[in-house]
Coordinates of C-alpha atoms in Angstrom, one line a residue:
M213 CA 126.8 157.0 73.6
R214 CA 127.7 154.6 76.7
T215 CA 131.4 154.2 77.8
T216 CA 133.0 151.2 79.2
R217 CA 136.4 150.9 81.2
L218 CA 138.3 147.8 81.0
L219 CA 139.5 146.6 84.6
I220 CA 142.0 143.9 84.7
A221 CA 143.3 142.6 88.0
L222 CA 146.3 140.7 87.6
L223 CA 146.4 137.6 89.8
A224 CA 147.9 134.2 89.7
A225 CA 147.9 130.8 87.7
A226 CA 146.4 128.8 85.1
F227 CA 147.3 125.8 82.5
V228 CA 146.8 125.9 79.0
A229 CA 143.1 124.8 78.3
P230 CA 142.7 121.3 76.4
P231 CA 141.3 122.1 72.7
N232 CA 137.9 120.4 73.8
A233 CA 137.0 123.0 76.3
V234 CA 133.5 123.9 76.5
A235 CA 132.5 127.5 77.3
Q236 CA 130.3 128.4 80.4
Y237 CA 129.6 131.9 79.3
N238 CA 127.6 132.5 76.2
S239 CA 128.0 136.2 75.3
E240 CA 125.6 136.5 72.2
R241 CA 123.0 134.0 74.1
V242 CA 120.0 136.1 75.0
M243 CA 118.0 136.1 78.5
E244 CA 114.7 135.4 76.8
K245 CA 115.9 132.0 76.2
S246 CA 115.9 131.1 80.1
F247 CA 112.4 132.2 80.7
E248 CA 110.3 129.2 81.4
Q249 CA 107.0 129.1 79.7
S250 CA 103.8 127.1 80.3
D251 CA 101.0 126.2 77.8
F252 CA 98.3 128.2 79.8
F253 CA 100.1 131.5 79.9
F254 CA 98.3 134.1 78.7
M255 CA 95.8 131.5 77.2
P256 CA 91.8 131.4 78.2
Y257 CA 90.9 128.9 80.8
R258 CA 89.0 126.1 79.4
F259 CA 87.0 123.4 81.9
I260 CA 86.9 120.5 79.4
P261 CA 85.5 117.2 80.4
Y262 CA 87.2 114.4 78.3
G263 CA 90.0 116.7 77.4
I264 CA 92.8 114.5 78.0
G265 CA 96.0 114.9 76.1
A266 CA 95.3 115.6 72.5
F267 CA 91.6 115.3 72.9
R268 CA 91.6 118.7 74.5
N269 CA 91.7 120.7 71.5
T270 CA 88.8 118.8 69.6
V271 CA 86.5 117.4 72.2
S272 CA 84.4 120.5 72.6
G273 CA 81.5 120.1 70.2
M274 CA 81.7 116.3 69.7
L275 CA 80.5 114.9 72.6
D276 CA 77.2 115.8 74.6
D277 CA 78.3 117.4 78.1
P278 CA 77.0 120.7 79.1
F279 CA 80.3 122.0 80.1
L280 CA 81.8 121.3 76.5
A281 CA 78.8 123.3 75.3
L282 CA 79.7 126.2 77.3
D283 CA 83.0 125.8 76.1
V284 CA 81.9 126.6 72.9
N285 CA 79.6 129.4 73.6
P286 CA 78.7 130.6 76.9
A287 CA 75.4 131.4 75.4
R288 CA 74.6 127.6 75.3
T289 CA 72.9 127.7 78.5
Y290 CA 72.3 124.6 80.8
R291 CA 69.0 122.5 80.2
D292 CA 68.4 119.2 81.8
S293 CA 65.1 118.1 82.2
S294 CA 66.0 115.6 85.0
G295 CA 66.7 118.3 87.5
S296 CA 67.7 121.6 88.6
G297 CA 71.3 121.2 88.9
Y298 CA 74.5 119.2 87.4
F299 CA 77.7 118.5 89.6
M300 CA 81.0 117.3 88.2
A301 CA 83.9 116.1 89.7
D302 CA 87.1 114.5 87.7
F303 CA 90.4 113.1 88.9
R304 CA 93.2 112.4 86.4
N305 CA 96.9 111.2 86.8
A306 CA 99.7 113.4 85.4
R307 CA 101.5 112.8 82.2
T308 CA 105.1 112.1 82.0
M309 CA 106.7 114.6 79.5
T310 CA 110.1 113.6 78.1
D311 CA 111.8 116.0 75.8
L312 CA 114.0 114.7 73.3
Q313 CA 117.9 114.3 74.7
D314 CA 119.5 116.4 72.4
P315 CA 119.5 120.0 74.1
Y316 CA 120.5 121.8 71.0
Y317 CA 118.2 124.8 70.8
P318 CA 115.3 125.1 70.0
Y319 CA 114.0 122.8 67.3
P320 CA 113.6 119.4 68.8
M321 CA 111.7 121.3 71.7
L322 CA 108.9 122.2 69.6
R323 CA 107.7 118.5 69.0
T324 CA 106.2 118.5 72.6
A325 CA 104.8 122.0 72.4
A326 CA 103.2 121.5 69.6
M327 CA 100.8 118.7 70.6
T328 CA 99.7 120.4 73.8
S329 CA 98.4 124.0 72.9
D330 CA 95.3 125.4 72.8
Y331 CA 94.9 128.3 70.6
I332 CA 98.4 129.6 70.5
L333 CA 101.4 127.3 70.4
P334 CA 103.6 127.8 73.6
F335 CA 107.1 129.1 73.2
P336 CA 109.6 126.0 72.5
R337 CA 110.6 124.3 75.8
Y338 CA 114.3 124.7 76.6
Y339 CA 114.3 122.1 79.7
V340 CA 115.6 118.6 78.5
Q341 CA 114.6 116.7 81.7
T342 CA 112.0 114.3 82.0
R343 CA 109.4 115.6 84.3
R344 CA 105.7 115.2 84.7
E345 CA 103.4 117.7 82.7
L346 CA 101.0 119.9 84.8
E347 CA 97.6 118.5 84.7
P348 CA 94.6 119.5 87.3
A349 CA 94.7 117.0 90.3
V350 CA 91.1 117.8 91.0
S351 CA 88.3 119.3 88.9
L352 CA 84.9 120.8 89.9
G353 CA 82.2 122.1 88.2
Y354 CA 78.3 123.0 89.1
L355 CA 75.6 124.0 86.9
M356 CA 71.9 125.0 87.9
R357 CA 68.6 126.7 86.9
P358 CA 68.5 128.6 90.4
L359 CA 64.9 129.4 90.0
P360 CA 63.4 126.8 88.0
E361 CA 59.7 127.7 88.8
T362 CA 59.8 131.5 88.8
W363 CA 62.7 132.5 86.3
S364 CA 63.4 129.0 84.6
A365 CA 65.4 131.1 81.8
L366 CA 68.2 132.0 84.2
S367 CA 71.2 129.4 84.5
L368 CA 74.4 129.8 86.4
G369 CA 77.2 128.1 86.9
A370 CA 81.0 127.8 88.5
T371 CA 84.2 125.7 87.9
Y372 CA 87.4 125.2 89.9
Q373 CA 90.5 123.4 89.1
L374 CA 93.4 122.8 91.5
I375 CA 97.2 122.2 90.0
T376 CA 99.7 121.1 92.8
Q377 CA 103.0 119.4 91.6
D378 CA 106.2 118.5 93.6
E379 CA 109.1 117.5 91.7
D380 CA 113.1 117.4 91.9
Y381 CA 114.4 121.0 90.7
Y382 CA 115.3 121.3 87.2
A383 CA 117.9 123.7 85.8
I384 CA 117.9 125.9 82.6
P385 CA 120.1 124.3 80.1
Q386 CA 119.9 127.4 77.8
D387 CA 121.7 129.6 80.5
V388 CA 124.0 132.9 79.5
Y389 CA 126.4 131.7 82.1
R390 CA 126.6 128.8 84.8
S391 CA 130.0 128.7 86.7
V392 CA 131.7 125.3 87.1
M393 CA 134.2 124.4 89.4
G394 CA 138.0 124.8 88.4
A395 CA 137.0 126.3 84.9
D396 CA 137.0 129.8 83.7
Y397 CA 134.0 131.5 81.3
N398 CA 135.8 129.9 78.5
G399 CA 135.8 126.4 79.9
V400 CA 139.6 126.6 80.7
R401 CA 140.5 124.4 83.8
A402 CA 143.3 125.3 86.0
A403 CA 146.0 122.8 86.5
G404 CA 145.3 120.1 89.1
T405 CA 141.1 120.9 89.0
E406 CA 140.4 118.2 86.8
N407 CA 140.2 115.6 89.3
I408 CA 139.3 117.6 92.1
P409 CA 137.1 114.9 94.5
I410 CA 133.9 116.1 95.4
V411 CA 131.5 114.2 97.5
D412 CA 128.0 115.3 98.7
M413 CA 128.2 115.3 102.4
Y414 CA 125.3 117.6 102.8
R415 CA 122.5 118.4 100.5
G416 CA 120.1 120.9 101.0
A417 CA 116.8 121.9 99.3
N418 CA 116.3 120.2 96.0
E419 CA 112.6 120.7 95.1
M420 CA 110.1 122.4 92.6
H421 CA 106.9 123.1 93.6
Q422 CA 104.2 124.2 91.4
E423 CA 100.6 125.2 92.3
G424 CA 97.8 126.9 90.5
H425 CA 94.1 127.8 90.9
Y426 CA 91.5 128.2 88.0
V427 CA 88.1 129.5 88.9
S428 CA 84.9 130.4 86.5
A429 CA 81.8 131.7 86.8
F430 CA 79.0 131.5 84.1
A431 CA 75.5 133.3 83.5
G432 CA 73.4 132.6 80.7
L433 CA 69.5 134.0 79.9
E434 CA 67.1 132.9 77.3
L435 CA 65.9 136.5 76.4
T436 CA 63.3 135.0 73.9
D437 CA 62.5 131.6 72.4
R438 CA 65.3 132.1 69.7
L439 CA 67.7 134.4 71.5
E440 CA 70.2 133.4 74.2
V441 CA 73.1 135.4 75.8
G442 CA 75.6 134.3 78.1
A443 CA 78.8 135.7 80.0
K444 CA 81.8 134.1 81.9
I445 CA 84.5 135.5 83.7
G446 CA 87.6 133.5 84.9
R447 CA 90.4 134.0 87.0
V448 CA 93.8 132.1 87.1
V449 CA 96.7 132.1 89.5
F450 CA 99.8 130.0 89.2
E451 CA 103.1 130.2 91.5
R452 CA 106.1 128.0 90.7
E453 CA 108.7 127.9 93.2
G454 CA 112.2 126.0 93.4
S455 CA 115.4 125.7 94.9
Y456 CA 118.6 123.5 95.0
G457 CA 121.3 123.8 97.4
S458 CA 124.2 121.9 98.4
N459 CA 127.4 121.9 100.5
N460 CA 129.8 119.7 98.9
L461 CA 132.8 118.7 101.7
W462 CA 135.7 116.1 101.2
D463 CA 138.3 115.2 103.6
N464 CA 137.5 118.2 105.8
G465 CA 139.5 116.7 108.7
S466 CA 143.0 116.4 107.1
A467 CA 145.5 118.7 106.9
T468 CA 146.6 117.6 103.5
Y469 CA 143.4 117.7 101.2
V470 CA 140.7 120.0 101.5
S471 CA 137.8 120.5 99.1
Y472 CA 134.7 122.6 99.2
W473 CA 132.0 123.5 96.7
Q474 CA 128.6 125.3 97.5
N475 CA 125.8 125.9 95.1
W476 CA 122.7 127.6 95.7
E477 CA 120.0 128.3 93.3
E478 CA 116.4 129.0 93.4
R479 CA 113.8 130.1 90.6
E480 CA 110.5 131.7 91.2
Q481 CA 107.6 132.3 89.1
S482 CA 104.4 133.9 89.5
Y483 CA 101.4 134.2 87.0
G484 CA 98.2 135.5 87.1
H485 CA 95.5 136.8 84.4
W486 CA 91.7 137.9 84.6
E487 CA 89.4 137.0 81.5
G488 CA 86.0 137.7 80.1
S489 CA 83.9 136.2 77.5
L490 CA 80.6 137.3 75.8
G491 CA 78.3 135.1 74.0
L492 CA 75.3 135.1 71.8
R493 CA 73.3 132.4 70.3
Y494 CA 70.0 132.9 67.8
A495 CA 68.1 130.3 66.5
L496 CA 67.8 131.3 62.6
T497 CA 65.2 128.4 62.0
G498 CA 63.7 125.4 64.3
T499 CA 66.7 123.2 63.5
T500 CA 69.6 125.7 62.7
S501 CA 71.1 128.1 65.4
L502 CA 73.9 130.5 64.9
G503 CA 76.5 131.7 67.8
L504 CA 79.0 134.4 68.3
T505 CA 81.7 134.7 71.0
A506 CA 84.2 137.3 72.0
S507 CA 86.7 136.9 74.8
R508 CA 89.7 139.1 76.5
L509 CA 92.4 138.1 78.5
E510 CA 95.0 140.2 80.5
G511 CA 97.5 139.2 82.8
S512 CA 101.4 139.2 83.5
V513 CA 104.0 136.5 84.7
D514 CA 107.4 137.4 86.6
Q515 CA 110.3 135.4 87.0
T516 CA 113.4 135.4 88.9
L517 CA 116.5 133.5 89.0
P518 CA 119.4 134.1 91.6
R519 CA 122.3 132.2 92.3
N520 CA 125.4 132.1 94.7
D521 CA 128.5 129.8 93.6
S522 CA 131.5 129.5 95.6
S523 CA 134.3 126.8 95.5
F524 CA 137.6 126.1 97.3
Y525 CA 140.2 123.4 96.7
S526 CA 143.7 123.1 98.3
Y527 CA 146.3 119.9 98.4
G528 CA 149.0 119.8 100.7
P529 CA 150.6 122.8 102.8
V530 CA 150.2 125.8 100.8
D531 CA 153.4 127.4 99.8
D532 CA 155.9 124.8 101.3
P533 CA 159.0 125.7 99.4
S534 CA 159.9 121.8 98.7
G535 CA 156.4 120.1 98.6
S536 CA 153.5 119.9 96.0
W537 CA 150.4 121.9 96.8
G538 CA 147.6 123.8 95.2
I539 CA 145.0 126.2 95.9
N540 CA 141.9 127.3 93.9
H541 CA 139.2 130.0 94.6
S542 CA 136.0 130.8 92.8
S543 CA 133.0 132.8 93.5
G544 CA 129.9 133.9 91.4
I545 CA 126.7 135.8 92.0
Q546 CA 123.9 136.1 89.2
D547 CA 120.8 137.8 89.5
M548 CA 118.2 137.6 86.4
S549 CA 114.7 138.8 86.3
W550 CA 111.8 138.7 83.7
K551 CA 108.4 140.3 83.5
H552 CA 105.8 139.7 80.8
D553 CA 102.8 141.6 80.1
G554 CA 100.1 140.4 77.7
N555 CA 96.6 140.1 76.6
T556 CA 94.8 137.8 74.5
T557 CA 91.8 138.4 72.1
V558 CA 89.5 135.7 70.8
L559 CA 86.7 136.1 68.4
G560 CA 84.5 132.9 67.3
V561 CA 81.5 132.1 65.6
D562 CA 79.7 128.6 65.7
L563 CA 76.8 127.2 63.8
S564 CA 74.4 124.1 64.9
A565 CA 72.3 122.4 62.3
S566 CA 70.0 119.5 62.7
L567 CA 69.7 117.7 58.9
T568 CA 67.2 115.2 60.4
P569 CA 66.2 114.1 63.9
A570 CA 69.0 111.8 63.7
R571 CA 71.6 113.6 61.7
R572 CA 73.3 117.0 63.1
V573 CA 76.0 119.1 62.0
E574 CA 78.5 121.4 64.0
L575 CA 80.8 124.2 62.6
Q576 CA 83.2 126.3 64.9
Y577 CA 85.8 128.9 64.0
A578 CA 88.2 131.0 66.3
F579 CA 90.5 133.6 65.8
T580 CA 93.0 134.4 68.1
R581 CA 95.5 137.2 68.7
Q582 CA 98.0 137.3 71.4
D583 CA 100.3 140.4 72.1
V584 CA 103.0 140.2 75.2
D585 CA 105.7 142.9 76.2
I586 CA 108.7 141.7 77.7
T587 CA 111.2 143.4 80.1
L588 CA 114.2 141.8 81.5
R589 CA 117.1 142.7 83.7
G590 CA 120.7 140.4 84.4
D591 CA 123.6 141.1 86.5
I592 CA 126.2 138.3 86.5
R593 CA 129.5 138.5 88.1
D594 CA 132.0 135.8 88.8
A595 CA 136.0 135.9 89.5
S596 CA 138.6 133.3 90.8
I597 CA 142.3 133.0 91.6
G598 CA 144.4 129.9 91.8
R599 CA 148.1 129.0 92.4
S600 CA 149.8 125.2 92.4
R601 CA 153.5 123.8 92.6
W602 CA 154.6 120.3 91.8
S603 CA 158.1 118.8 91.2
W604 CA 159.0 115.7 88.9
D605 CA 162.7 114.5 89.4
T606 CA 164.6 117.9 89.7
T607 CA 162.1 120.0 87.9
V608 CA 159.6 122.2 89.6
Y609 CA 156.5 123.5 88.0
R610 CA 154.3 126.4 89.4
Y611 CA 151.1 127.6 87.8
Q612 CA 149.4 130.8 88.5
S613 CA 145.9 131.8 87.1
S614 CA 143.0 134.4 87.4
Y615 CA 139.9 135.0 85.7
G616 CA 137.0 137.4 86.0
L617 CA 133.7 138.2 84.5
T618 CA 131.0 140.9 84.5
D619 CA 127.9 140.9 82.5
I620 CA 125.4 143.4 83.0
R621 CA 122.4 143.7 80.9
S622 CA 118.9 145.0 80.5
G623 CA 116.2 145.0 77.7
G624 CA 112.8 144.0 76.6
G625 CA 110.8 143.1 73.6
T626 CA 107.6 141.7 72.3
V627 CA 105.7 138.6 71.3
T628 CA 102.8 138.6 68.5
A629 CA 101.0 135.6 67.7
S630 CA 97.9 135.0 65.8
S631 CA 95.7 131.6 65.0
H632 CA 93.0 130.6 63.1
R633 CA 91.0 127.4 63.8
L634 CA 88.2 125.7 61.9
S635 CA 86.4 122.6 63.0
A636 CA 83.4 120.6 61.5
S637 CA 81.7 117.6 63.1
Y638 CA 79.0 115.3 61.8
H639 CA 76.8 113.5 64.5
W640 CA 74.7 110.4 63.4
K641 CA 72.5 108.5 65.7
L642 CA 72.5 105.2 64.4
G643 CA 69.8 103.6 66.8
E644 CA 68.4 104.1 70.1
S645 CA 71.6 102.9 71.6
V646 CA 74.6 103.8 69.1
T647 CA 75.8 107.5 68.3
L648 CA 78.8 108.2 65.8
S649 CA 80.7 111.5 66.0
L650 CA 83.1 111.9 63.0
G651 CA 85.1 115.5 62.7
G652 CA 88.1 117.5 61.5
Q653 CA 89.8 120.2 62.5
I654 CA 92.4 122.6 60.8
E655 CA 94.7 125.3 62.9
V656 CA 97.2 127.6 61.5
L657 CA 99.5 129.9 63.8
D658 CA 102.2 132.1 63.2
R659 CA 104.2 133.6 66.0
E660 CA 107.1 136.0 66.4
T661 CA 109.3 137.2 69.5
N662 CA 111.6 140.1 69.1
T663 CA 114.1 141.2 72.0
S664 CA 116.8 143.5 72.5
E665 CA 119.1 143.5 75.3
S666 CA 121.7 146.2 76.1
V667 CA 124.7 144.5 77.3
T668 CA 128.3 145.8 79.2
A669 CA 130.3 142.9 79.5
V670 CA 133.9 142.6 80.8
R671 CA 136.0 139.3 80.8
W672 CA 139.7 138.4 81.4
S673 CA 141.8 135.2 82.1
R674 CA 145.5 134.9 82.7
Y675 CA 147.8 131.9 83.2
Q676 CA 151.4 131.4 83.4
S677 CA 153.7 128.2 84.3
T678 CA 157.3 127.7 85.1
G679 CA 159.2 124.4 84.5
S680 CA 160.2 122.5 81.6
Y681 CA 157.4 124.1 79.2
A682 CA 157.0 127.4 80.6
Y683 CA 154.1 129.3 78.9
A684 CA 152.4 132.6 79.7
Y685 CA 149.1 134.1 78.4
F686 CA 147.0 136.9 78.8
D687 CA 143.4 137.8 77.3
S688 CA 140.8 140.5 78.2
T689 CA 137.8 141.9 76.3
A690 CA 135.6 144.6 77.2
E691 CA 132.5 145.2 75.0
V692 CA 129.4 147.3 74.8
K693 CA 126.6 145.9 72.6
D694 CA 123.0 145.3 71.7
L695 CA 121.7 142.0 71.3
R696 CA 118.6 141.8 68.9
W697 CA 116.9 138.3 68.9
N698 CA 114.3 137.3 66.4
F699 CA 112.4 134.0 66.6
T700 CA 109.8 132.9 64.5
T701 CA 107.5 129.9 64.4
S702 CA 104.6 128.8 62.3
M703 CA 102.5 125.4 62.9
R704 CA 100.0 123.9 60.3
R705 CA 97.7 120.9 62.0
L706 CA 95.2 118.8 60.8
T707 CA 93.0 116.5 63.3
I708 CA 90.3 114.0 62.6
P709 CA 88.6 113.1 65.6
F710 CA 86.2 110.0 65.8
F711 CA 84.0 109.1 68.7
L712 CA 81.4 106.1 69.2
T713 CA 78.9 105.7 72.0
Y714 CA 77.0 102.6 72.9
K715 CA 74.6 102.5 75.6
A716 CA 74.3 99.1 76.4
S717 CA 71.7 99.5 79.2
E718 CA 70.3 102.3 81.6
A719 CA 73.0 101.5 83.7
V720 CA 76.1 101.2 81.2
E721 CA 77.7 102.9 78.6
L722 CA 81.0 102.5 76.2
L723 CA 82.5 105.1 74.9
L724 CA 85.5 104.5 72.0
G725 CA 87.4 107.5 70.6
L726 CA 90.3 108.1 68.4
N727 CA 92.3 111.8 67.4
R728 CA 94.7 111.4 64.6
T729 CA 96.9 114.7 64.1
A730 CA 99.3 115.5 61.5
S731 CA 101.3 118.6 62.3
T732 CA 104.1 120.4 60.6
W733 CA 106.0 123.6 61.8
E734 CA 108.8 125.9 60.8
A735 CA 111.2 127.8 63.1
E736 CA 113.9 130.5 62.3
E737 CA 116.2 132.3 64.6
V738 CA 118.4 135.1 64.1
T739 CA 120.7 137.2 66.5
L740 CA 122.2 140.4 65.4
A741 CA 125.1 141.8 68.0
V742 CA 125.6 145.4 67.1
F743 CA 128.5 146.5 68.8
E744 CA 129.3 150.1 70.0
R745 CA 132.7 149.2 71.3
R746 CA 134.8 146.1 71.7
L747 CA 138.3 146.6 73.5
T748 CA 140.8 143.4 73.4
V749 CA 144.0 143.3 75.0
D750 CA 146.3 140.4 74.8
Q751 CA 150.0 139.9 74.3
N752 CA 149.8 141.3 70.6
G753 CA 148.8 144.3 72.0
T754 CA 145.5 146.4 72.0
T755 CA 142.6 146.1 69.5
T756 CA 139.6 148.5 69.3
R757 CA 136.6 148.2 67.1
T758 CA 133.7 150.8 67.1
M759 CA 130.1 150.2 65.4
F760 CA 130.2 147.0 63.9
G761 CA 127.9 144.1 63.8
E762 CA 127.6 140.0 64.1
R763 CA 124.9 138.1 63.1
Y764 CA 124.1 134.4 64.2
T765 CA 121.4 132.8 62.1
Q766 CA 120.4 129.1 62.9
P767 CA 119.3 127.1 60.0
R768 CA 115.4 127.0 59.4
E769 CA 114.0 124.0 60.7
R770 CA 111.2 122.3 59.2
S771 CA 109.6 119.3 61.0
S772 CA 106.3 117.1 61.1
E773 CA 104.7 114.5 63.3
V774 CA 101.8 112.4 63.1
R775 CA 100.2 111.3 66.3
T776 CA 97.4 108.8 67.5
S777 CA 95.5 109.1 70.5
L778 CA 93.2 106.3 71.6
M779 CA 90.2 106.8 74.3
A780 CA 88.1 103.8 75.9
G781 CA 85.8 104.7 78.4
L782 CA 83.1 103.1 80.6
V783 CA 80.1 104.9 82.2
V784 CA 78.3 103.1 85.3
S785 CA 74.9 105.0 86.4
P786 CA 73.9 103.2 89.3
T787 CA 70.7 105.7 89.6
P788 CA 69.7 108.1 87.1
S789 CA 71.3 110.8 89.2
L790 CA 74.6 109.6 89.7
S791 CA 77.3 108.4 86.9
I792 CA 80.7 107.3 87.2
R793 CA 82.9 107.8 84.2
F794 CA 86.4 105.7 83.9
I795 CA 88.5 106.8 80.8
G796 CA 91.8 105.6 79.6
V797 CA 93.9 107.4 76.9
P798 CA 97.0 106.1 75.5
N799 CA 99.1 108.2 73.2
C800 CA 101.1 106.9 70.2
V801 CA 103.8 108.8 68.2
D802 CA 104.8 107.8 64.7
T803 CA 108.7 107.6 64.4
Y804 CA 111.1 106.2 61.9
H805 CA 110.9 102.8 63.9
G806 CA 107.4 102.7 63.4
T807 CA 104.7 103.7 65.9
E808 CA 105.5 104.0 69.6
L809 CA 103.7 104.5 72.7
S810 CA 104.3 107.7 74.1
D811 CA 102.4 107.8 77.6
I812 CA 99.1 106.7 78.8
Q813 CA 96.4 108.9 81.0
L814 CA 93.5 107.9 83.3
W815 CA 90.5 109.5 84.1
L816 CA 87.9 109.2 86.5
S817 CA 84.6 111.3 86.7
L818 CA 81.7 111.6 88.9
T819 CA 78.7 113.4 88.0
V820 CA 75.6 113.9 90.1
R821 CA 72.0 115.3 89.2
P822 CA 70.6 116.5 92.6

């Protein structure tokens, strides 16, 4: 059994807290809420032309493109009678992601995540600032038949994508503790600190840099006229690093007023995974083929979050027996780290059948299973001391305050998720120049996160005042506990994609697309605090409680959303071996007030057949 010792340092002065004080210390909040998730963590790397916004999940199997065919099954080997190679480069602008303004955890954040996932719905976002969604700055892909004369059955390919983005540093609103100048862990402000003037005289770093490299290689082989096999290997490396620091000085040259506030924070995250896929495709008849795929991914992500806070405030000559003066100190050090080790398995089957020379049907099914092990550790320490004196008429008021906080925790947990995705598409060539593709897709996801943190926490606060309204208060709490957190999400999504291509001439082609998506999801959260011991000391005496629990249950949240994405594209081919594609994708969301434009994304692509 773990033991704890209550250490109380009796220092100086604070004033009574206002009724609406907001706590900076959330004693029953778990650390996993402060871990920053990204959509691609523990997700297979997919190189998807035309995959902009919501079209990313539906375009494979809908449009005729060799890279989209490989995304369905690596055994769909590259064929092109016009040449031995196929090169593609695309460039797209970043999307602006705006989370809802209400920062209440976690359900409003599900809306953004639900529309951007691939196989597994990412963990709900905890960040409420507006910022840019990560998108590849450049994408390169090349497919070829290296030995077209001697071994035409062999095809090879490679892809590369670069993500690089810089923006202002964004903090974690769902943090366990964040110190605020002049306030203790309960939000109690010391007398005289409410209006402390703070001016940014110097600001250091304020940046967040994100960079990722995505690489894959393909190999396919036609074993017989009816049997093809293929393989893919992929590697993803991603780094996120940001820091914020400032020194705030005010009236530094004055002997009467002094103010100083320093705040340094940085967050680092490193992710990487290896993945491999195998595919098989067999021609059942001359017009029907069946494919099987299996993929495995293993990776890890590490995150660290150190902070160093400090504050100092002074007013007037300290300890002047006849004047008014005040002084306030603060200090805070935090060191938190997370590690996620996970794997993902994807099993799929696809069927392609030509009903007539002008009509074709595609069916796809994928099952995904994800397992992640979590390890976390946190160390939070903060303390302060303050004194002040002022007089009114003949009455002298003196205030003294002190507070301290120590929170040391460690633990771990698991994430398990599974999803099913079934899609079907119908392709109809309406003539020599017009092709219509209509599809449907159903997705079902269930995800559960369980963590357990062992916490040893000690906190105390004391203040007293003299004058017309003399007051004294003291409170301290020491506890040893386990925080057991359970968070579950389930999502159901129906998507109807539609594409129409019109070849106006050998040099010009038009593309119109529509993606209508209806999503519903549920989320539940329960935190169980199991206390081994809690020791409380205040003016009323000492209270000890052992072996008890407190449960915190969030109401079940049910939400839904309907989203419409449009695609308009122009393909210009100056020569048979060169094509340039321009595509714009506006996204609209149905709200209580009608349909609103969410964002617009542009895409430029270049394809060359050497």
